[in-house]
């Protein structure tokens, strides 16, 4: 279902969809979703995890062999040779936005267990575009147009999702270029230097505070900082990292703001910031970027075109990955 195009960077593969993977999905997507969600299937941005997704998943794998086959190939590639896949020309561009959302949701369900971004309405399908927010509310990467430095998603939760899917509805005319970096390459680069090796060991055994964005905390109060304490490097995820949530965590928990931790972070930041090893790519409309969020980092440059529109779905490899669970 996917044809190899080229290696776009270290452990970053570019593929394109072969015609036909959607043939069986175009007609009956709405019916299959409606048989599980009822009328909500007509407004797919409201699809949540509040039904038994395992039954729907079984239906999807049985009813849509094109989607099942594409998801098998994607999973295999992201668990072996690549930490990120650029998938060109998905073939969704001619469909209306709701149908695009439905098919992306089904693809993600075939890949694993899509998770809600919004903790109140438990909305799984998330639009990434610049939004006007009420005065005083701090925006996130998915709501603003600023640069997003290389990071892994939901690093502030105990169990970050295994995969992140981004679909380009409309790219920015200017800026909004995707940045991708493989986590294994970061580990290898660190281990190659004596100080880097020390930093890797230190950041593997030391839990650091990642501040949870206010909108995802239990109390939802800007003045009450909640954090997840976890090491940057581990077996799973291989890497969790985002500079600003880490800085906010250190500010809220100054006892972790030690000279040793700062030195290790400084060494790591120099490795991550080395642009020679960052792959940049301008995604076109109808492209998909899929990352193994446990093994690769992604980001984007700033953009000014406020019509830029992406759809994001995160996918866990655990059926009941609780965002509230504590780390052992
Ligand atoms: Fe992200």
mmCIF file of N, CA, C and O in Angstrom, residues 40-76:
data_model
loop_
_atom_site.group_PDB
_atom_site.id
_atom_site.type_symbol
_atom_site.label_atom_id
_atom_site.label_comp_id
_atom_site.label_asym_id
_atom_site.label_seq_id
_atom_site.Cartn_x
_atom_site.Cartn_y
_atom_site.Cartn_z
ATOM 1 N N UNK A 40 -23.194 10.786 16.240
ATOM 2 C CA UNK A 40 -21.928 11.516 16.427
ATOM 3 C C UNK A 40 -21.002 11.307 15.219
ATOM 4 O O UNK A 40 -20.186 12.171 14.889
ATOM 5 N N UNK A 41 -21.161 10.190 14.525
ATOM 6 C CA UNK A 41 -20.310 9.912 13.363
ATOM 7 C C UNK A 41 -20.444 10.992 12.293
ATOM 8 O O UNK A 41 -19.561 11.160 11.456
ATOM 9 N N UNK A 42 -21.577 11.716 12.327
ATOM 10 C CA UNK A 42 -21.774 12.788 11.332
ATOM 11 C C UNK A 42 -20.921 14.012 11.640
ATOM 12 O O UNK A 42 -20.675 14.826 10.769
ATOM 13 N N UNK A 43 -20.510 14.169 12.881
ATOM 14 C CA UNK A 43 -19.628 15.285 13.257
ATOM 15 C C UNK A 43 -18.355 14.689 13.868
ATOM 16 O O UNK A 43 -18.210 14.627 15.094
ATOM 17 N N UNK A 44 -17.446 14.229 13.003
ATOM 18 C CA UNK A 44 -16.333 13.411 13.498
ATOM 19 C C UNK A 44 -15.376 14.122 14.456
ATOM 20 O O UNK A 44 -14.660 13.461 15.192
ATOM 21 N N UNK A 45 -15.395 15.475 14.473
ATOM 22 C CA UNK A 45 -14.520 16.121 15.457
ATOM 23 C C UNK A 45 -14.978 15.835 16.888
ATOM 24 O O UNK A 45 -14.256 16.080 17.842
ATOM 25 N N UNK A 46 -16.201 15.281 17.014
ATOM 26 C CA UNK A 46 -16.690 14.950 18.361
ATOM 27 C C UNK A 46 -16.409 13.497 18.751
ATOM 28 O O UNK A 46 -16.771 13.073 19.852
ATOM 29 N N UNK A 47 -15.803 12.723 17.865
ATOM 30 C CA UNK A 47 -15.549 11.312 18.202
ATOM 31 C C UNK A 47 -14.660 11.239 19.439
ATOM 32 O O UNK A 47 -13.646 11.925 19.520
ATOM 33 N N UNK A 48 -15.042 10.394 20.388
ATOM 34 C CA UNK A 48 -14.308 10.309 21.654
ATOM 35 C C UNK A 48 -13.919 8.859 21.918
ATOM 36 O O UNK A 48 -14.228 7.959 21.137
ATOM 37 N N UNK A 49 -13.260 8.645 23.058
ATOM 38 C CA UNK A 49 -12.880 7.276 23.429
ATOM 39 C C UNK A 49 -13.897 6.687 24.400
ATOM 40 O O UNK A 49 -13.591 5.728 25.106
ATOM 41 N N UNK A 50 -15.096 7.272 24.430
ATOM 42 C CA UNK A 50 -16.080 6.803 25.411
ATOM 43 C C UNK A 50 -16.965 5.658 24.909
ATOM 44 O O UNK A 50 -17.976 5.346 25.513
ATOM 45 N N UNK A 51 -16.571 5.053 23.790
ATOM 46 C CA UNK A 51 -17.216 3.797 23.394
ATOM 47 C C UNK A 51 -16.145 2.702 23.504
ATOM 48 O O UNK A 51 -14.973 3.005 23.732
ATOM 49 N N UNK A 52 -16.550 1.456 23.319
ATOM 50 C CA UNK A 52 -15.568 0.382 23.357
ATOM 51 C C UNK A 52 -14.852 0.335 21.998
ATOM 52 O O UNK A 52 -15.371 -0.201 21.016
ATOM 53 N N UNK A 53 -13.662 0.927 21.960
ATOM 54 C CA UNK A 53 -12.949 1.035 20.679
ATOM 55 C C UNK A 53 -12.506 -0.327 20.147
ATOM 56 O O UNK A 53 -12.247 -0.472 18.959
ATOM 57 N N UNK A 54 -12.419 -1.332 21.014
ATOM 58 C CA UNK A 54 -11.918 -2.625 20.529
ATOM 59 C C UNK A 54 -12.890 -3.261 19.530
ATOM 60 O O UNK A 54 -12.470 -3.889 18.555
ATOM 61 N N UNK A 55 -14.196 -3.067 19.760
ATOM 62 C CA UNK A 55 -15.167 -3.629 18.811
ATOM 63 C C UNK A 55 -15.101 -2.893 17.478
ATOM 64 O O UNK A 55 -15.124 -3.505 16.416
ATOM 65 N N UNK A 56 -15.009 -1.568 17.558
ATOM 66 C CA UNK A 56 -14.902 -0.783 16.324
ATOM 67 C C UNK A 56 -13.622 -1.154 15.580
ATOM 68 O O UNK A 56 -13.605 -1.304 14.364
ATOM 69 N N UNK A 57 -12.545 -1.327 16.336
ATOM 70 C CA UNK A 57 -11.258 -1.667 15.717
ATOM 71 C C UNK A 57 -11.355 -2.990 14.948
ATOM 72 O O UNK A 57 -10.881 -3.116 13.815
ATOM 73 N N UNK A 58 -11.993 -3.954 15.562
ATOM 74 C CA UNK A 58 -12.155 -5.251 14.897
ATOM 75 C C UNK A 58 -12.959 -5.076 13.610
ATOM 76 O O UNK A 58 -12.627 -5.669 12.564
ATOM 77 N N UNK A 59 -13.987 -4.253 13.666
ATOM 78 C CA UNK A 59 -14.804 -3.973 12.472
ATOM 79 C C UNK A 59 -13.979 -3.318 11.373
ATOM 80 O O UNK A 59 -14.105 -3.649 10.194
ATOM 81 N N UNK A 60 -13.154 -2.355 11.767
ATOM 82 C CA UNK A 60 -12.334 -1.619 10.786
ATOM 83 C C UNK A 60 -11.369 -2.577 10.086
ATOM 84 O O UNK A 60 -11.244 -2.585 8.860
ATOM 85 N N UNK A 61 -10.703 -3.405 10.881
ATOM 86 C CA UNK A 61 -9.709 -4.317 10.289
ATOM 87 C C UNK A 61 -10.373 -5.328 9.350
ATOM 88 O O UNK A 61 -9.793 -5.741 8.350
ATOM 89 N N UNK A 62 -11.625 -5.691 9.677
ATOM 90 C CA UNK A 62 -12.343 -6.667 8.861
ATOM 91 C C UNK A 62 -12.936 -6.020 7.600
ATOM 92 O O UNK A 62 -12.881 -6.574 6.520
ATOM 93 N N UNK A 63 -13.432 -4.783 7.758
ATOM 94 C CA UNK A 63 -14.197 -4.164 6.671
ATOM 95 C C UNK A 63 -13.313 -3.430 5.659
ATOM 96 O O UNK A 63 -13.677 -3.305 4.496
ATOM 97 N N UNK A 64 -12.164 -2.928 6.120
ATOM 98 C CA UNK A 64 -11.334 -2.093 5.244
ATOM 99 C C UNK A 64 -9.931 -2.689 5.080
ATOM 100 O O UNK A 64 -8.975 -2.242 5.737
ATOM 101 N N UNK A 65 -9.784 -3.684 4.196
ATOM 102 C CA UNK A 65 -8.470 -4.317 4.054
ATOM 103 C C UNK A 65 -7.382 -3.348 3.582
ATOM 104 O O UNK A 65 -6.207 -3.513 3.947
ATOM 105 N N UNK A 66 -7.761 -2.318 2.830
ATOM 106 C CA UNK A 66 -6.762 -1.334 2.378
ATOM 107 C C UNK A 66 -6.174 -0.577 3.555
ATOM 108 O O UNK A 66 -4.949 -0.374 3.648
ATOM 109 N N UNK A 67 -7.030 -0.164 4.478
ATOM 110 C CA UNK A 67 -6.569 0.553 5.673
ATOM 111 C C UNK A 67 -5.777 -0.397 6.583
ATOM 112 O O UNK A 67 -4.724 -0.036 7.115
ATOM 113 N N UNK A 68 -6.283 -1.620 6.732
ATOM 114 C CA UNK A 68 -5.589 -2.605 7.591
ATOM 115 C C UNK A 68 -4.181 -2.862 7.064
ATOM 116 O O UNK A 68 -3.206 -2.880 7.825
ATOM 117 N N UNK A 69 -4.077 -3.016 5.759
ATOM 118 C CA UNK A 69 -2.776 -3.310 5.163
ATOM 119 C C UNK A 69 -1.823 -2.117 5.278
ATOM 120 O O UNK A 69 -0.645 -2.274 5.636
ATOM 121 N N UNK A 70 -2.331 -0.906 5.011
ATOM 122 C CA UNK A 70 -1.485 0.292 5.133
ATOM 123 C C UNK A 70 -0.998 0.444 6.570
ATOM 124 O O UNK A 70 0.177 0.750 6.820
ATOM 125 N N UNK A 71 -1.887 0.193 7.546
ATOM 126 C CA UNK A 71 -1.499 0.376 8.948
ATOM 127 C C UNK A 71 -0.446 -0.650 9.361
ATOM 128 O O UNK A 71 0.472 -0.333 10.121
ATOM 129 N N UNK A 72 -0.554 -1.879 8.841
ATOM 130 C CA UNK A 72 0.459 -2.903 9.149
ATOM 131 C C UNK A 72 1.829 -2.465 8.670
ATOM 132 O O UNK A 72 2.837 -2.594 9.365
ATOM 133 N N UNK A 73 1.874 -1.961 7.419
ATOM 134 C CA UNK A 73 3.154 -1.526 6.839
ATOM 135 C C UNK A 73 3.719 -0.353 7.635
ATOM 136 O O UNK A 73 4.911 -0.329 7.967
ATOM 137 N N UNK A 74 2.866 0.614 7.966
ATOM 138 C CA UNK A 74 3.318 1.801 8.714
ATOM 139 C C UNK A 74 3.894 1.387 10.063
ATOM 140 O O UNK A 74 4.981 1.808 10.459
ATOM 141 N N UNK A 75 3.164 0.520 10.761
ATOM 142 C CA UNK A 75 3.609 0.092 12.088
ATOM 143 C C UNK A 75 4.945 -0.638 11.996
ATOM 144 O O UNK A 75 5.856 -0.401 12.779
ATOM 145 N N UNK A 76 5.043 -1.505 11.007
ATOM 146 C CA UNK A 76 6.280 -2.251 10.828
ATOM 147 C C UNK A 76 7.457 -1.303 10.581
ATOM 148 O O UNK A 76 8.528 -1.454 11.166
#
